[in-house]
Amino acid sequence: MSRIGRKPIVIPAGVEVKVDTAEHTITVKGPKGTLHSKYHPLMNINIEGNEILVTRPNDEKEARSLHGLTRTIVHNMVVGVTEGFRKDLEIQGVGYRAAKQGNKLVLTLGFSHPVEFEETDTIKIELKDALHFSIVGIDKQEVGQYAAEVRGKRPPEPYKGKGIRYVGEYVIRKEGKAGKGK
């Protein structure tokens, strides 16, 4: 049995969960918003009291691989509508900075033009200072994807470490030309 898949998901107060077994969809509504997701027809999602249980019909390879995945997706939906998700990013490099203009994040990254990212209905950008900002939302996958796209505009380079990185990310540094020859 999947150790993660067997764990029940506790439904916090103020969260409403609806499972449509005919359409294989689950809807989670909470104080921060509403999330919808389809799940694989092999999986069974049941609500018992204030817990969500994800079960599988058999021990075949496909069912085993989907069991923990489905439970984790549902758990992330519950956490998202109650607490939300956040990715913290930082900018390193001389002349690199971030600014907020209305609902846009404007990044100066050494290009001939500023790079702009606009907030969406589900994604919000919080600017702490010119070098630190956060991507915030209720959908974990969407927050991670948006943060990866922002980071992808100028990923950290290995020689000086300049670029956009996640807070706490370790960048492997290279030595450069000067240290070679000996």
PDB file of C-alpha atoms in Angstrom:
ATOM      1  CA  MET A   1       0.000   0.000   0.000  1.00  0.00           C
ATOM      2  CA  SER A   2       1.041   3.561  -0.611  1.00  0.00           C
ATOM      3  CA  ARG A   3       1.979   5.176   2.687  1.00  0.00           C
ATOM      4  CA  ILE A   4       0.980   8.620   1.420  1.00  0.00           C
ATOM      5  CA  GLY A   5      -2.163   7.381  -0.336  1.00  0.00           C
ATOM      6  CA  ARG A   6      -3.530   5.750   2.817  1.00  0.00           C
ATOM      7  CA  LYS A   7      -3.306   8.910   4.940  1.00  0.00           C
ATOM      8  CA  PRO A   8      -6.692  10.600   5.356  1.00  0.00           C
ATOM      9  CA  ILE A   9      -6.973  14.309   4.521  1.00  0.00           C
ATOM     10  CA  VAL A  10      -8.570  16.297   7.336  1.00  0.00           C
ATOM     11  CA  ILE A  11     -11.064  18.898   6.116  1.00  0.00           C
ATOM     12  CA  PRO A  12     -10.552  22.102   8.141  1.00  0.00           C
ATOM     13  CA  ALA A  13     -13.450  24.239   9.345  1.00  0.00           C
ATOM     14  CA  GLY A  14     -14.740  26.564   6.638  1.00  0.00           C
ATOM     15  CA  VAL A  15     -13.764  24.268   3.761  1.00  0.00           C
ATOM     16  CA  GLU A  16     -16.408  22.594   1.595  1.00  0.00           C
ATOM     17  CA  VAL A  17     -15.527  19.555  -0.553  1.00  0.00           C
ATOM     18  CA  LYS A  18     -17.723  18.111  -3.303  1.00  0.00           C
ATOM     19  CA  VAL A  19     -16.896  14.928  -5.206  1.00  0.00           C
ATOM     20  CA  ASP A  20     -18.669  14.079  -8.466  1.00  0.00           C
ATOM     21  CA  THR A  21     -18.001  10.374  -9.046  1.00  0.00           C
ATOM     22  CA  ALA A  22     -19.800  10.327 -12.416  1.00  0.00           C
ATOM     23  CA  GLU A  23     -17.587  13.082 -13.881  1.00  0.00           C
ATOM     24  CA  HIS A  24     -14.520  12.169 -11.753  1.00  0.00           C
ATOM     25  CA  THR A  25     -14.111  15.720 -10.497  1.00  0.00           C
ATOM     26  CA  ILE A  26     -13.481  17.222  -7.073  1.00  0.00           C
ATOM     27  CA  THR A  27     -14.260  20.788  -6.004  1.00  0.00           C
ATOM     28  CA  VAL A  28     -12.737  22.349  -2.899  1.00  0.00           C
ATOM     29  CA  LYS A  29     -14.113  25.678  -1.686  1.00  0.00           C
ATOM     30  CA  GLY A  30     -12.498  27.639   1.125  1.00  0.00           C
ATOM     31  CA  PRO A  31     -11.842  31.132   2.456  1.00  0.00           C
ATOM     32  CA  LYS A  32      -9.193  31.932  -0.196  1.00  0.00           C
ATOM     33  CA  GLY A  33     -11.104  30.633  -3.226  1.00  0.00           C
ATOM     34  CA  THR A  34     -12.324  27.581  -5.111  1.00  0.00           C
ATOM     35  CA  LEU A  35     -10.307  24.887  -6.907  1.00  0.00           C
ATOM     36  CA  HIS A  36     -11.585  22.234  -9.341  1.00  0.00           C
ATOM     37  CA  SER A  37      -9.722  19.154 -10.515  1.00  0.00           C
ATOM     38  CA  LYS A  38     -10.361  15.991 -12.474  1.00  0.00           C
ATOM     39  CA  TYR A  39      -8.997  12.731 -11.098  1.00  0.00           C
ATOM     40  CA  HIS A  40      -8.274   9.385 -12.733  1.00  0.00           C
ATOM     41  CA  PRO A  41     -11.290   7.028 -13.039  1.00  0.00           C
ATOM     42  CA  LEU A  42      -9.335   4.235 -11.269  1.00  0.00           C
ATOM     43  CA  MET A  43      -9.214   6.225  -8.034  1.00  0.00           C
ATOM     44  CA  ASN A  44     -12.068   6.425  -5.538  1.00  0.00           C
ATOM     45  CA  ILE A  45     -12.472   9.560  -3.408  1.00  0.00           C
ATOM     46  CA  ASN A  46     -14.863   9.355  -0.466  1.00  0.00           C
ATOM     47  CA  ILE A  47     -15.787  11.874   2.231  1.00  0.00           C
ATOM     48  CA  GLU A  48     -16.335  10.352   5.673  1.00  0.00           C
ATOM     49  CA  GLY A  49     -17.117  12.878   8.392  1.00  0.00           C
ATOM     50  CA  ASN A  50     -14.442  15.556   8.215  1.00  0.00           C
ATOM     51  CA  GLU A  51     -11.940  13.398   6.304  1.00  0.00           C
ATOM     52  CA  ILE A  52     -11.264  12.665   2.648  1.00  0.00           C
ATOM     53  CA  LEU A  53     -10.121   9.131   1.832  1.00  0.00           C
ATOM     54  CA  VAL A  54      -8.481   8.183  -1.464  1.00  0.00           C
ATOM     55  CA  THR A  55      -8.611   4.457  -2.251  1.00  0.00           C
ATOM     56  CA  ARG A  56      -7.626   2.265  -5.174  1.00  0.00           C
ATOM     57  CA  PRO A  57      -9.486  -0.778  -6.508  1.00  0.00           C
ATOM     58  CA  ASN A  58      -6.502  -3.131  -6.900  1.00  0.00           C
ATOM     59  CA  ASP A  59      -2.730  -3.434  -6.570  1.00  0.00           C
ATOM     60  CA  GLU A  60      -1.859  -3.152 -10.260  1.00  0.00           C
ATOM     61  CA  LYS A  61       1.058  -0.903 -11.183  1.00  0.00           C
ATOM     62  CA  GLU A  62      -1.045   1.933 -12.652  1.00  0.00           C
ATOM     63  CA  ALA A  63      -3.378   2.055  -9.650  1.00  0.00           C
ATOM     64  CA  ARG A  64      -0.431   2.043  -7.215  1.00  0.00           C
ATOM     65  CA  SER A  65       1.301   4.892  -9.059  1.00  0.00           C
ATOM     66  CA  LEU A  66      -1.866   7.029  -9.119  1.00  0.00           C
ATOM     67  CA  HIS A  67      -2.823   6.449  -5.470  1.00  0.00           C
ATOM     68  CA  GLY A  68      -0.304   8.723  -3.734  1.00  0.00           C
ATOM     69  CA  LEU A  69      -0.413  11.247  -6.577  1.00  0.00           C
ATOM     70  CA  THR A  70      -4.192  11.671  -6.349  1.00  0.00           C
ATOM     71  CA  ARG A  71      -4.088  12.010  -2.558  1.00  0.00           C
ATOM     72  CA  THR A  72      -1.328  14.640  -2.778  1.00  0.00           C
ATOM     73  CA  ILE A  73      -3.212  16.670  -5.403  1.00  0.00           C
ATOM     74  CA  VAL A  74      -6.371  16.688  -3.256  1.00  0.00           C
ATOM     75  CA  HIS A  75      -4.340  17.600  -0.139  1.00  0.00           C
ATOM     76  CA  ASN A  76      -2.681  20.488  -2.009  1.00  0.00           C
ATOM     77  CA  MET A  77      -6.126  21.738  -3.025  1.00  0.00           C
ATOM     78  CA  VAL A  78      -7.275  21.764   0.614  1.00  0.00           C
ATOM     79  CA  VAL A  79      -4.090  23.530   1.763  1.00  0.00           C
ATOM     80  CA  GLY A  80      -4.344  26.011  -1.125  1.00  0.00           C
ATOM     81  CA  VAL A  81      -7.864  27.211  -0.301  1.00  0.00           C
ATOM     82  CA  THR A  82      -7.032  27.572   3.410  1.00  0.00           C
ATOM     83  CA  GLU A  83      -3.415  28.831   3.549  1.00  0.00           C
ATOM     84  CA  GLY A  84      -2.333  29.360  -0.069  1.00  0.00           C
ATOM     85  CA  PHE A  85       1.105  28.818  -1.584  1.00  0.00           C
ATOM     86  CA  ARG A  86       4.090  31.136  -1.971  1.00  0.00           C
ATOM     87  CA  LYS A  87       7.369  31.064  -3.899  1.00  0.00           C
ATOM     88  CA  ASP A  88       9.972  33.572  -2.737  1.00  0.00           C
ATOM     89  CA  LEU A  89      12.493  34.779  -5.312  1.00  0.00           C
ATOM     90  CA  GLU A  90      15.538  37.031  -5.060  1.00  0.00           C
ATOM     91  CA  ILE A  91      17.577  38.936  -7.619  1.00  0.00           C
ATOM     92  CA  GLN A  92      21.374  39.045  -7.487  1.00  0.00           C
ATOM     93  CA  GLY A  93      23.553  41.176  -9.734  1.00  0.00           C
ATOM     94  CA  VAL A  94      24.670  44.762 -10.112  1.00  0.00           C
ATOM     95  CA  GLY A  95      21.935  46.844 -11.747  1.00  0.00           C
ATOM     96  CA  TYR A  96      19.311  44.089 -11.545  1.00  0.00           C
ATOM     97  CA  ARG A  97      16.120  45.086  -9.715  1.00  0.00           C
ATOM     98  CA  ALA A  98      12.377  44.638  -9.506  1.00  0.00           C
ATOM     99  CA  ALA A  99       9.612  47.225  -9.280  1.00  0.00           C
ATOM    100  CA  LYS A 100       5.838  47.077  -9.193  1.00  0.00           C
ATOM    101  CA  GLN A 101       3.747  49.286 -11.495  1.00  0.00           C
ATOM    102  CA  GLY A 102       0.060  48.753 -10.808  1.00  0.00           C
ATOM    103  CA  ASN A 103      -0.524  45.024 -11.177  1.00  0.00           C
ATOM    104  CA  LYS A 104       2.706  44.432 -13.152  1.00  0.00           C
ATOM    105  CA  LEU A 105       6.102  43.265 -11.973  1.00  0.00           C
ATOM    106  CA  VAL A 106       8.772  45.138 -13.933  1.00  0.00           C
ATOM    107  CA  LEU A 107      12.221  43.519 -13.899  1.00  0.00           C
ATOM    108  CA  THR A 108      15.419  45.254 -14.981  1.00  0.00           C
ATOM    109  CA  LEU A 109      17.739  42.348 -15.820  1.00  0.00           C
ATOM    110  CA  GLY A 110      20.458  43.787 -18.037  1.00  0.00           C
ATOM    111  CA  PHE A 111      18.473  43.536 -21.253  1.00  0.00           C
ATOM    112  CA  SER A 112      17.868  46.525 -23.539  1.00  0.00           C
ATOM    113  CA  HIS A 113      14.257  46.548 -22.317  1.00  0.00           C
ATOM    114  CA  PRO A 114      12.465  45.906 -19.018  1.00  0.00           C
ATOM    115  CA  VAL A 115      10.778  42.517 -18.593  1.00  0.00           C
ATOM    116  CA  GLU A 116       7.158  42.695 -17.411  1.00  0.00           C
ATOM    117  CA  PHE A 117       4.953  40.080 -15.731  1.00  0.00           C
ATOM    118  CA  GLU A 118       1.286  40.789 -15.103  1.00  0.00           C
ATOM    119  CA  GLU A 119      -0.716  39.472 -12.166  1.00  0.00           C
ATOM    120  CA  THR A 120      -3.586  37.144 -13.052  1.00  0.00           C
ATOM    121  CA  ASP A 121      -6.874  36.437 -11.275  1.00  0.00           C
ATOM    122  CA  THR A 122      -5.243  33.601  -9.333  1.00  0.00           C
ATOM    123  CA  ILE A 123      -1.600  34.771  -9.093  1.00  0.00           C
ATOM    124  CA  LYS A 124      -0.532  37.803  -7.062  1.00  0.00           C
ATOM    125  CA  ILE A 125       2.953  39.323  -6.827  1.00  0.00           C
ATOM    126  CA  GLU A 126       4.212  40.780  -3.544  1.00  0.00           C
ATOM    127  CA  LEU A 127       7.276  43.020  -3.718  1.00  0.00           C
ATOM    128  CA  LYS A 128       9.323  43.190  -0.498  1.00  0.00           C
ATOM    129  CA  ASP A 129      12.119  45.409  -1.810  1.00  0.00           C
ATOM    130  CA  ALA A 130      13.987  45.954  -5.079  1.00  0.00           C
ATOM    131  CA  LEU A 131      15.682  42.539  -4.826  1.00  0.00           C
ATOM    132  CA  HIS A 132      13.083  40.284  -3.162  1.00  0.00           C
ATOM    133  CA  PHE A 133       9.559  39.383  -4.275  1.00  0.00           C
ATOM    134  CA  SER A 134       7.027  36.565  -3.890  1.00  0.00           C
ATOM    135  CA  ILE A 135       4.573  34.786  -6.157  1.00  0.00           C
ATOM    136  CA  VAL A 136       1.383  33.964  -4.205  1.00  0.00           C
ATOM    137  CA  GLY A 137      -1.697  31.935  -5.137  1.00  0.00           C
ATOM    138  CA  ILE A 138      -3.988  29.052  -4.165  1.00  0.00           C
ATOM    139  CA  ASP A 139      -2.986  26.533  -6.866  1.00  0.00           C
ATOM    140  CA  LYS A 140       0.419  24.995  -6.087  1.00  0.00           C
ATOM    141  CA  GLN A 141       1.138  23.947  -9.675  1.00  0.00           C
ATOM    142  CA  GLU A 142       0.210  27.356 -11.065  1.00  0.00           C
ATOM    143  CA  VAL A 143       2.342  29.238  -8.497  1.00  0.00           C
ATOM    144  CA  GLY A 144       5.345  27.005  -9.239  1.00  0.00           C
ATOM    145  CA  GLN A 145       4.935  27.374 -13.001  1.00  0.00           C
ATOM    146  CA  TYR A 146       4.647  31.176 -12.808  1.00  0.00           C
ATOM    147  CA  ALA A 147       7.723  31.388 -10.549  1.00  0.00           C
ATOM    148  CA  ALA A 148       9.672  29.158 -12.958  1.00  0.00           C
ATOM    149  CA  GLU A 149       8.739  31.416 -15.880  1.00  0.00           C
ATOM    150  CA  VAL A 150       9.917  34.509 -13.978  1.00  0.00           C
ATOM    151  CA  ARG A 151      13.159  32.750 -12.977  1.00  0.00           C
ATOM    152  CA  GLY A 152      13.634  31.574 -16.569  1.00  0.00           C
ATOM    153  CA  LYS A 153      14.046  35.142 -17.844  1.00  0.00           C
ATOM    154  CA  ARG A 154      17.482  35.352 -16.178  1.00  0.00           C
ATOM    155  CA  PRO A 155      18.448  32.114 -14.364  1.00  0.00           C
ATOM    156  CA  PRO A 156      21.517  32.296 -12.110  1.00  0.00           C
ATOM    157  CA  GLU A 157      24.727  31.920 -14.088  1.00  0.00           C
ATOM    158  CA  PRO A 158      27.523  29.700 -12.707  1.00  0.00           C
ATOM    159  CA  TYR A 159      30.445  32.164 -12.702  1.00  0.00           C
ATOM    160  CA  LYS A 160      29.216  35.126 -10.653  1.00  0.00           C
ATOM    161  CA  GLY A 161      25.801  33.816  -9.578  1.00  0.00           C
ATOM    162  CA  LYS A 162      23.944  36.736 -11.150  1.00  0.00           C
ATOM    163  CA  GLY A 163      20.280  36.282 -11.988  1.00  0.00           C
ATOM    164  CA  ILE A 164      16.923  35.393 -10.436  1.00  0.00           C
ATOM    165  CA  ARG A 165      16.894  32.513  -7.968  1.00  0.00           C
ATOM    166  CA  TYR A 166      14.565  31.000  -5.403  1.00  0.00           C
ATOM    167  CA  VAL A 167      15.325  32.091  -1.841  1.00  0.00           C
ATOM    168  CA  GLY A 168      17.615  29.449  -0.368  1.00  0.00           C
ATOM    169  CA  GLU A 169      18.596  27.986  -3.763  1.00  0.00           C
ATOM    170  CA  TYR A 170      22.219  26.903  -3.958  1.00  0.00           C
ATOM    171  CA  VAL A 171      23.972  27.746  -7.233  1.00  0.00           C
ATOM    172  CA  ILE A 172      27.020  25.630  -8.105  1.00  0.00           C
ATOM    173  CA  ARG A 173      29.806  28.054  -8.974  1.00  0.00           C
ATOM    174  CA  LYS A 174      32.543  27.490 -11.561  1.00  0.00           C
ATOM    175  CA  GLU A 175      36.104  28.692 -11.150  1.00  0.00           C
ATOM    176  CA  GLY A 176      36.593  30.589 -14.412  1.00  0.00           C
ATOM    177  CA  LYS A 177      39.650  31.140 -16.622  1.00  0.00           C
ATOM    178  CA  ALA A 178      42.081  32.401 -13.984  1.00  0.00           C
ATOM    179  CA  GLY A 179      42.173  29.172 -12.001  1.00  0.00           C
ATOM    180  CA  LYS A 180      42.722  26.881 -14.988  1.00  0.00           C
ATOM    181  CA  GLY A 181      46.349  26.276 -16.178  1.00  0.00           C
ATOM    182  CA  LYS A 182      48.105  25.218 -12.903  1.00  0.00           C
TER     183      LYS A 182
END
